[in-house]
Coordinates of C-alpha atoms in Angstrom, one line a residue:
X1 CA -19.7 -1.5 30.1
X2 CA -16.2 -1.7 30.4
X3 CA -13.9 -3.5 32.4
X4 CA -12.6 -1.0 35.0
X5 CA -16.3 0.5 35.3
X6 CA -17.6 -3.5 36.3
X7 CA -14.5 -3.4 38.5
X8 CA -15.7 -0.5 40.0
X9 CA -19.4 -1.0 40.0
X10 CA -18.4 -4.5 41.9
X11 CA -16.1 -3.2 44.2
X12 CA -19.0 -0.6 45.8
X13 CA -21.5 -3.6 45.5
X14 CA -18.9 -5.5 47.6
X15 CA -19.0 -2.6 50.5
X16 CA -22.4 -1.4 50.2
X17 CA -24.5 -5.0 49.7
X18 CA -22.9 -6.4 52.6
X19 CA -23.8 -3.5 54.8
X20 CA -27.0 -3.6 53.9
X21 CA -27.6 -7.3 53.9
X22 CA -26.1 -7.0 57.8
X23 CA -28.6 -4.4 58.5
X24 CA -31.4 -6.6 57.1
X25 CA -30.2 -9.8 59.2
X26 CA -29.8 -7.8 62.4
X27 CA -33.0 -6.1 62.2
X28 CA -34.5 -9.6 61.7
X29 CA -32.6 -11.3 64.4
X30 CA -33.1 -8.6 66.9
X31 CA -37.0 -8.9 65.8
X32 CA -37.0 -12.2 66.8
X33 CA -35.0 -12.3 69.7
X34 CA -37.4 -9.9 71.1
X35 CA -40.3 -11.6 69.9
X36 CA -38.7 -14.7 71.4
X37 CA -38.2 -13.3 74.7
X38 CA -41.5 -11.5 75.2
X39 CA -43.2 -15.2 75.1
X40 CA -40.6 -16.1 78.1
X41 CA -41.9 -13.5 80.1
X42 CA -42.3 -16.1 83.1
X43 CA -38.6 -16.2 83.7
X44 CA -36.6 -14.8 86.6
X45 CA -34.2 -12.4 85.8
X46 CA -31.1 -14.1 85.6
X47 CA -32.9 -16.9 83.3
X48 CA -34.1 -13.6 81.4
X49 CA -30.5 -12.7 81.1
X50 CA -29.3 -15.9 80.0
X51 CA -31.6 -16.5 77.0
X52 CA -31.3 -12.9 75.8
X53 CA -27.2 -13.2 75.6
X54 CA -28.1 -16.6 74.2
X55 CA -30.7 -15.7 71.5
X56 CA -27.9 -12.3 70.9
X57 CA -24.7 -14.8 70.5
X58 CA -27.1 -16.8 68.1
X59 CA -28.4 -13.8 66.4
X60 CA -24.9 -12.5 65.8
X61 CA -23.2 -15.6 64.9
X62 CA -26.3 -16.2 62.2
X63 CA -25.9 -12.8 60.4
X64 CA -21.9 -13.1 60.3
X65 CA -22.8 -16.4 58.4
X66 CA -25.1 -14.7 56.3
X67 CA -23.0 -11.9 55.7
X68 CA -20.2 -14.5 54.5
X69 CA -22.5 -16.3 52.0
X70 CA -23.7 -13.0 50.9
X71 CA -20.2 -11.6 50.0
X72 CA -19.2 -15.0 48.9
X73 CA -22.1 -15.2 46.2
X74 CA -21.5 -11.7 45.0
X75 CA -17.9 -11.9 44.3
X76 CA -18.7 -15.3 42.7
X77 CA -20.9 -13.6 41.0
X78 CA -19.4 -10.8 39.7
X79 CA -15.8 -12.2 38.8
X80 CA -17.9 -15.1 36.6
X81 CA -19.2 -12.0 34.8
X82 CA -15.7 -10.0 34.6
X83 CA -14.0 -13.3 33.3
X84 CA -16.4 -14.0 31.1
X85 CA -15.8 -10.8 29.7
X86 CA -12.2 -11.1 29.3
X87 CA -12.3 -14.4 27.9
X88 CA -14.6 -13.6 25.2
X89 CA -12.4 -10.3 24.0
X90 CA -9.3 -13.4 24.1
X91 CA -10.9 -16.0 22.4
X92 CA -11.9 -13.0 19.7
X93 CA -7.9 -12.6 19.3
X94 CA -6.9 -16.0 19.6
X95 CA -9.5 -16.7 16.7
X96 CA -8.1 -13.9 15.1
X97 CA -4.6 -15.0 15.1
X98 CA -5.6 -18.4 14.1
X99 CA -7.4 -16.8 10.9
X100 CA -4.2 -15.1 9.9
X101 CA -2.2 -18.0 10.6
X102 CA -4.4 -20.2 8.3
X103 CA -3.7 -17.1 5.5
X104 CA -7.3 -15.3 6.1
X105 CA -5.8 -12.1 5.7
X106 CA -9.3 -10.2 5.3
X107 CA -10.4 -11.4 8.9
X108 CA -11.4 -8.6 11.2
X109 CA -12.2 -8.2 15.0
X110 CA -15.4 -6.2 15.4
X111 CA -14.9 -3.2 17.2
X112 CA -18.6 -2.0 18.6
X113 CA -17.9 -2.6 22.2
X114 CA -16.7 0.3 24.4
X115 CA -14.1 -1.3 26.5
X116 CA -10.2 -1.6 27.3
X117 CA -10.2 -3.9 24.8
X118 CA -11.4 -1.8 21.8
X119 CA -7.6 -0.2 21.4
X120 CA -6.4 -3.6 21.0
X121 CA -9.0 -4.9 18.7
X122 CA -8.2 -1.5 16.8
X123 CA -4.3 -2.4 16.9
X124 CA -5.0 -5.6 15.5
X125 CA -7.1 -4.8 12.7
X126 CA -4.4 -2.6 12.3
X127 CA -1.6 -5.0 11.9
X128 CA -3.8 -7.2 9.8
X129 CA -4.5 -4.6 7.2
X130 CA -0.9 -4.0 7.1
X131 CA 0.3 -7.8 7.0
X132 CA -2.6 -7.7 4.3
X133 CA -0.6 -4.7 2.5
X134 CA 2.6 -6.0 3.0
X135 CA 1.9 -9.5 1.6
X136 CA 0.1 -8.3 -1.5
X137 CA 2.6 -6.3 -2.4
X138 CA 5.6 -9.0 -2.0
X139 CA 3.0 -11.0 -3.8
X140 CA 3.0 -8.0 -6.6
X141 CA 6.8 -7.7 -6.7
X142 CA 7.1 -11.5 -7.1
X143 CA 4.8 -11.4 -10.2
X144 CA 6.9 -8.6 -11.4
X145 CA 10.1 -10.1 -11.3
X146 CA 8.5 -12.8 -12.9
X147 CA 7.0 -11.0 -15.7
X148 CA 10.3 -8.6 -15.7
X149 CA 12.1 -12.3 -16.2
X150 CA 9.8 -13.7 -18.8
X151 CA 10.5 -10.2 -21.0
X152 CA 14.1 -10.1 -20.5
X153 CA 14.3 -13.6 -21.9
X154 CA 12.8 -12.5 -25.1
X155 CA 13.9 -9.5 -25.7
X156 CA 17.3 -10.9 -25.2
X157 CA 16.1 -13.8 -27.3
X158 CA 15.0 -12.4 -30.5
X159 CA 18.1 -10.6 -31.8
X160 CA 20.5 -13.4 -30.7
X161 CA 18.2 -16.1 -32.5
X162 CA 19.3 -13.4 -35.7
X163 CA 22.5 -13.2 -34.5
X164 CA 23.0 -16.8 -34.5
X165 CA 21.3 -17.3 -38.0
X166 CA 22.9 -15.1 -39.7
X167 CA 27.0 -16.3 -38.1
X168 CA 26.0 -19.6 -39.2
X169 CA 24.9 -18.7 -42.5
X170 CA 28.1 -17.4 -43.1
X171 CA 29.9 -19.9 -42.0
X172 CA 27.7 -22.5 -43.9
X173 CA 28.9 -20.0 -46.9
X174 CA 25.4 -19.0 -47.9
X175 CA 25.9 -15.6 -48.9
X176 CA 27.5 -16.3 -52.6
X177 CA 28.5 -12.7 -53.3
X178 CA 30.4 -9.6 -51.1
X179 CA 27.7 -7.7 -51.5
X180 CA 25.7 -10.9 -49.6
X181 CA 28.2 -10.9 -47.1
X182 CA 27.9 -7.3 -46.3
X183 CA 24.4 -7.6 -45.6
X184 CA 24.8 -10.6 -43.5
X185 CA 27.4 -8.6 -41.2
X186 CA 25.6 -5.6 -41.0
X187 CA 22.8 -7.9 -39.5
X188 CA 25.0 -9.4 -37.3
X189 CA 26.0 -5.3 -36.2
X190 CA 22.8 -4.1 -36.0
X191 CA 21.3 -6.7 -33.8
X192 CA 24.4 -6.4 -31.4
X193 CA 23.6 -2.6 -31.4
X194 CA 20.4 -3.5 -30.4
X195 CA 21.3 -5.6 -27.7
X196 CA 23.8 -3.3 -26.1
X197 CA 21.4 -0.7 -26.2
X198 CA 18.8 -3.3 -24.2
X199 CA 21.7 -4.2 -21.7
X200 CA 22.0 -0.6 -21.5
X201 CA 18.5 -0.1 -20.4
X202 CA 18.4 -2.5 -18.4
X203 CA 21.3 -1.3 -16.2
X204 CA 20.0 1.9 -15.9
X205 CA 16.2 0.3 -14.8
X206 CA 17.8 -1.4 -12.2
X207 CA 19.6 1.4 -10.9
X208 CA 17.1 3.5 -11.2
X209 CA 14.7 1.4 -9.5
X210 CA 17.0 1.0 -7.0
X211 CA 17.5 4.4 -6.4
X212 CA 21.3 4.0 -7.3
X213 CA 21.6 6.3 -10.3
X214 CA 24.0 9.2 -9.9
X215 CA 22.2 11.8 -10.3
X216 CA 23.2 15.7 -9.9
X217 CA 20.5 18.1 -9.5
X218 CA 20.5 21.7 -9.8
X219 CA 18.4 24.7 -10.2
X220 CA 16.7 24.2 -14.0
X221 CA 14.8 25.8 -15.6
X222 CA 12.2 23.4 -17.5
X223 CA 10.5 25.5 -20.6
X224 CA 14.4 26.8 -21.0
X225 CA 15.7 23.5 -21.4
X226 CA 12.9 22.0 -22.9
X227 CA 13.1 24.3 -25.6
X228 CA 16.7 23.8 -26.2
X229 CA 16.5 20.5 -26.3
X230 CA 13.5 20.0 -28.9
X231 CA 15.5 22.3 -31.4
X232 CA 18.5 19.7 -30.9
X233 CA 15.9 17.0 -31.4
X234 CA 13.9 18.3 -33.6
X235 CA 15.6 17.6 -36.9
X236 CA 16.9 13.6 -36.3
X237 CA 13.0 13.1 -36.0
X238 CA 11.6 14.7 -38.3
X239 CA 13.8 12.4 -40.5
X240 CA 11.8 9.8 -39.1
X241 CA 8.3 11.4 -39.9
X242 CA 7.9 12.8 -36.0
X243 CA 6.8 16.7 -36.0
X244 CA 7.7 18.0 -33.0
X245 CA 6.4 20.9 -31.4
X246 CA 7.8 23.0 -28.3
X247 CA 5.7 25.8 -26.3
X248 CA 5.2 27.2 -22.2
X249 CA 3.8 29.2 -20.5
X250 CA 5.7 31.8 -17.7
X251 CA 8.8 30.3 -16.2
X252 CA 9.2 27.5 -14.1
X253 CA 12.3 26.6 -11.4
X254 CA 12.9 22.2 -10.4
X255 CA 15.9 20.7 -8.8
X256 CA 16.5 18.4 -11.2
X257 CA 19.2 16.3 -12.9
X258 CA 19.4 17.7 -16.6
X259 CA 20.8 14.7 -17.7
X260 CA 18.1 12.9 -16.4
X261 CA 15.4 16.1 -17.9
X262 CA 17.4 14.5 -20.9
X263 CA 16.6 10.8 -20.7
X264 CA 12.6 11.4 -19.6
X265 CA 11.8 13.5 -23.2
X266 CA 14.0 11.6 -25.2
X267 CA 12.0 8.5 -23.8
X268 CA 9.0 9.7 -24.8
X269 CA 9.6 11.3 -27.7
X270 CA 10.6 7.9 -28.8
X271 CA 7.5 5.9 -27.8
X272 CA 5.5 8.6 -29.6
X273 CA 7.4 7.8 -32.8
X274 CA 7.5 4.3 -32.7
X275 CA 3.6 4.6 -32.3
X276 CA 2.6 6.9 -35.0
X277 CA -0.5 6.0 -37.0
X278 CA 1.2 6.6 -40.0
X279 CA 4.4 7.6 -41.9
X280 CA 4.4 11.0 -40.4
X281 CA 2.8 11.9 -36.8
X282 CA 2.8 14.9 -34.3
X283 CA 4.1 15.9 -30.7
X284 CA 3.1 18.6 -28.7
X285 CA 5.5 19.5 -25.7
X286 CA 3.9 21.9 -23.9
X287 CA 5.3 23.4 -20.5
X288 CA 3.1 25.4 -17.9
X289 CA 3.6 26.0 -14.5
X290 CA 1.2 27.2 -11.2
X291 CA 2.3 28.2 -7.6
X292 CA 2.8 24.1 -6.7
X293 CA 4.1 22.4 -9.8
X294 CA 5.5 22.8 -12.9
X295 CA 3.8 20.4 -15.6
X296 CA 5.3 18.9 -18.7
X297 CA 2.5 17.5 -21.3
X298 CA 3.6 15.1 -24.1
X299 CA 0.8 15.0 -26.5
X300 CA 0.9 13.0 -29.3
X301 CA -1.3 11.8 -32.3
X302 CA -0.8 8.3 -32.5
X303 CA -2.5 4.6 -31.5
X304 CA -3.1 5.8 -27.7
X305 CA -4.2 2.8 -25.5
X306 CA -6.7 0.6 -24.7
X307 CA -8.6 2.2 -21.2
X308 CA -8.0 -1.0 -19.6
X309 CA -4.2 -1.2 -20.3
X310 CA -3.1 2.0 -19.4
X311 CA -2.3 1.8 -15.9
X312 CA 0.0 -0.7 -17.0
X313 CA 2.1 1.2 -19.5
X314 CA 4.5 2.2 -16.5
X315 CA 5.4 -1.4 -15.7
X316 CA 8.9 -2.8 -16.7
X317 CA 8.5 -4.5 -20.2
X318 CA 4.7 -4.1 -20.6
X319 CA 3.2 -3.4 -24.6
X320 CA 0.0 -2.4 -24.8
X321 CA 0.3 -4.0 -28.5
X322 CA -1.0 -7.6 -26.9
X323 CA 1.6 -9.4 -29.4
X324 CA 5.3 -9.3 -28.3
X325 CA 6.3 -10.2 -31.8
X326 CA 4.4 -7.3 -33.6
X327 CA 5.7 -5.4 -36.2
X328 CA 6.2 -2.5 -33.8
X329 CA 9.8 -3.2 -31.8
X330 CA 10.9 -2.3 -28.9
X331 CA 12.6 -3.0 -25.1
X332 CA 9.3 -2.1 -23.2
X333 CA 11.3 -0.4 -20.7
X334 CA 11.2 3.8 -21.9
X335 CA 8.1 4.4 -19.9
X336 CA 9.3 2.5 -17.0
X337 CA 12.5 4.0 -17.0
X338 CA 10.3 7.8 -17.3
X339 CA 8.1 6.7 -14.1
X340 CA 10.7 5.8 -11.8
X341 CA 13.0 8.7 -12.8
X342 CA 10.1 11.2 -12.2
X343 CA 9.2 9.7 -8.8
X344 CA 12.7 9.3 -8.0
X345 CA 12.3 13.7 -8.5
X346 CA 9.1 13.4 -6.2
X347 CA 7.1 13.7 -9.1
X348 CA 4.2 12.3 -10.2
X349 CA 3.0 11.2 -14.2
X350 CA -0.3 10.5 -15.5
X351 CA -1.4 9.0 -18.7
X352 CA -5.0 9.7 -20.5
X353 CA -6.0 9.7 -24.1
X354 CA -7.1 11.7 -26.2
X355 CA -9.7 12.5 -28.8
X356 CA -9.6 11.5 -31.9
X357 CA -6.9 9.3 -31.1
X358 CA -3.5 9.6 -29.6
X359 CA -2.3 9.4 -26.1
X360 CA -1.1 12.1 -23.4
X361 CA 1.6 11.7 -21.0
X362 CA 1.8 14.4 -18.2
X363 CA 4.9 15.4 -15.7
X364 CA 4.1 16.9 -12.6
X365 CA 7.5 18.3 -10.8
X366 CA 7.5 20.2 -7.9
X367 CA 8.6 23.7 -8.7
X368 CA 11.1 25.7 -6.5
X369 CA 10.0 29.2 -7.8
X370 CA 7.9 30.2 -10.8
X371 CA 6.7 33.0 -12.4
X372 CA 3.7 32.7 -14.0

């Protein structure tokens, strides 16, 4: 029962117990008086009179008394039961508070009772699930920073450890011949190459990640430019034993930045070669659209990833290769840099494998117009 119906239910008790309790006590009292009197019957009159306004003014003053220790008991009654009511629902918050306080983030006021107090119970398992939210994932961002930190460190690492190596070999004069020389410099050039190009990527995670990046969308169409840009693409890796393979299905309309169209497929098409299984391997970019979305799949034939990793292949400077220092190299940050430019476009991507072997990245967009 809830609070305003006991306040209710108590305050017609309070009108209507009374009433009848002075009924009751005058019936009584005038029983008695009469009784009382009808043994006197050898008085005179007046002494008649006398006792009956006596044994009345007795009577009367005896049910007012009752009636105030009947009203008195009932309200004491019924506010010990109200109170008790409304202390219990505050100690449930006060012991919820304290349970968050103490870092009990799972703690949870039951909410089976039907009174005023189930919104608030509601609102507070409310906030806790939220503080619950909120904490795990500044908890989440903290390990991420931490883990972006650590892999920043040694990617950063690695080619000036060369760098260095290789300066002081040549000024220790360990290279005896030109030709030495040469080889030592162009070393020392292609690790700086590499290091721009990770400084590079790094400044445009941030800013992606930030939601910073200048991007210019406009009306594209994605098998158009898809197309267009495997057959520029096409040749450089096929140099470098990556078949690629272009196709769609009707015609498909995104807002969307084509520089940034750009930076998603070159992304992949890079992870898919680093990966291959061998000296040659295959990509299949295939474009269809429906009335909702157009979607881009990246199929390739190469290691794939373990089931367990690859929910994590999205995350800043994550390998699914468990050894940082394998032979396969790399910044970890391509397929970071694809998620948050797709969800930056209020798309989504998914990653699966596939049978025999090789893994599948899929772009969802939503489409403007598409004719399918």
């Amino acid at each position: 029962m809830s609070v305003k119906q006991k306040l209710f239910l108590s305050n017609i008790m309070m009108f209507s117990v009374p009433v009848l309790a002075y009924a009751v006590f005058s019936y009584i009292a005038d029983r008695l008086s009469w009784q009382y009197l009808l043994d006197q019957t050898f008085y005179s009159f007046e002494q008649f009179r006398s006792v009956t306004e006596s044994v009345q003014r007795v009577a009367r003053i005896c049910t007012v008394a009752a009636l105030f220790v009947t009203l008195l008991l009932l309200n004491t009654l019924l506010s010990r039961g109200i109170l008790r009511r409304i202390r219990d629902s505050l100690s449930q918050l006060s012991e919820g508070l304290r349970q968050l306080r103490q870092g009990n983030r799972s703690f949870r006021l039951q909410e089976t009772d039907n009174d005023e107090f189930v919104t608030v119970r509601s609102d507070f398992n409310s906030m806790a699930s939220q503080l619950q939210q909120s904490v795990e994932r500044v908890e989440q961002n903290e390990r991420n920073r931490k883990e972006l930190l650590a892999g920043i460190s040694h990617d950063l690492r690695s080619p000036l450890t060369s760098i260095r190596a290789y300066a002081e070999g040549l000024l220790d004069g360990v290279p005896r011949t030109e030709e030495d020389k040469m080889q030592y410099l162009t070393t020392i050039r292609d690790k700086t190459a590499d290091l721009q190009k990770l400084v590079n990527k790094l400044f445009l995670f941030s800013r992606i990640d930030m939601g910073q990046n200048e991007d210019h969308p406009e009306k594209l169409d994605v098998a158009a430019e898809l197309n267009e840009l495997c057959s520029a693409i096409a040749p450089e890796y096929e140099d470098k034993g990556l078949h690629i393979v272009c196709s769609s299905e009707g015609e498909a309309n995104v807002m969307a930045d084509p520089d940034t169209i750009h930076r998603i497929v070159i992304n992949i098409v890079e992870n898919s070669c680093k990966y291959k299984l061998s000296e040659e391997g295959n990509l299949h970019i295939h474009t269809v659209a429906n009335d909702k979305y157009v979607s881009i799949r990246f199929t390739d034939d190469g290691h794939g990833v373990a089931p367990e990793a690859i929910e994590n292949i999205f995350d800043a400077f994550y390998r699914a290769d468990p050894s940082r220092n394998g032979k396969i190299s790399g910044s970890g940050l391509g397929l970071a840099i694809v998620s948050r430019a797709v969800r930056n476009m209020n798309g989504v991507i998914i990653a699966r494998n596939v049978q025999p072997h090789g893994l599948e990245l899929e772009i969802q967009l939503p489409i403007l117009e598409a004719s399918v």
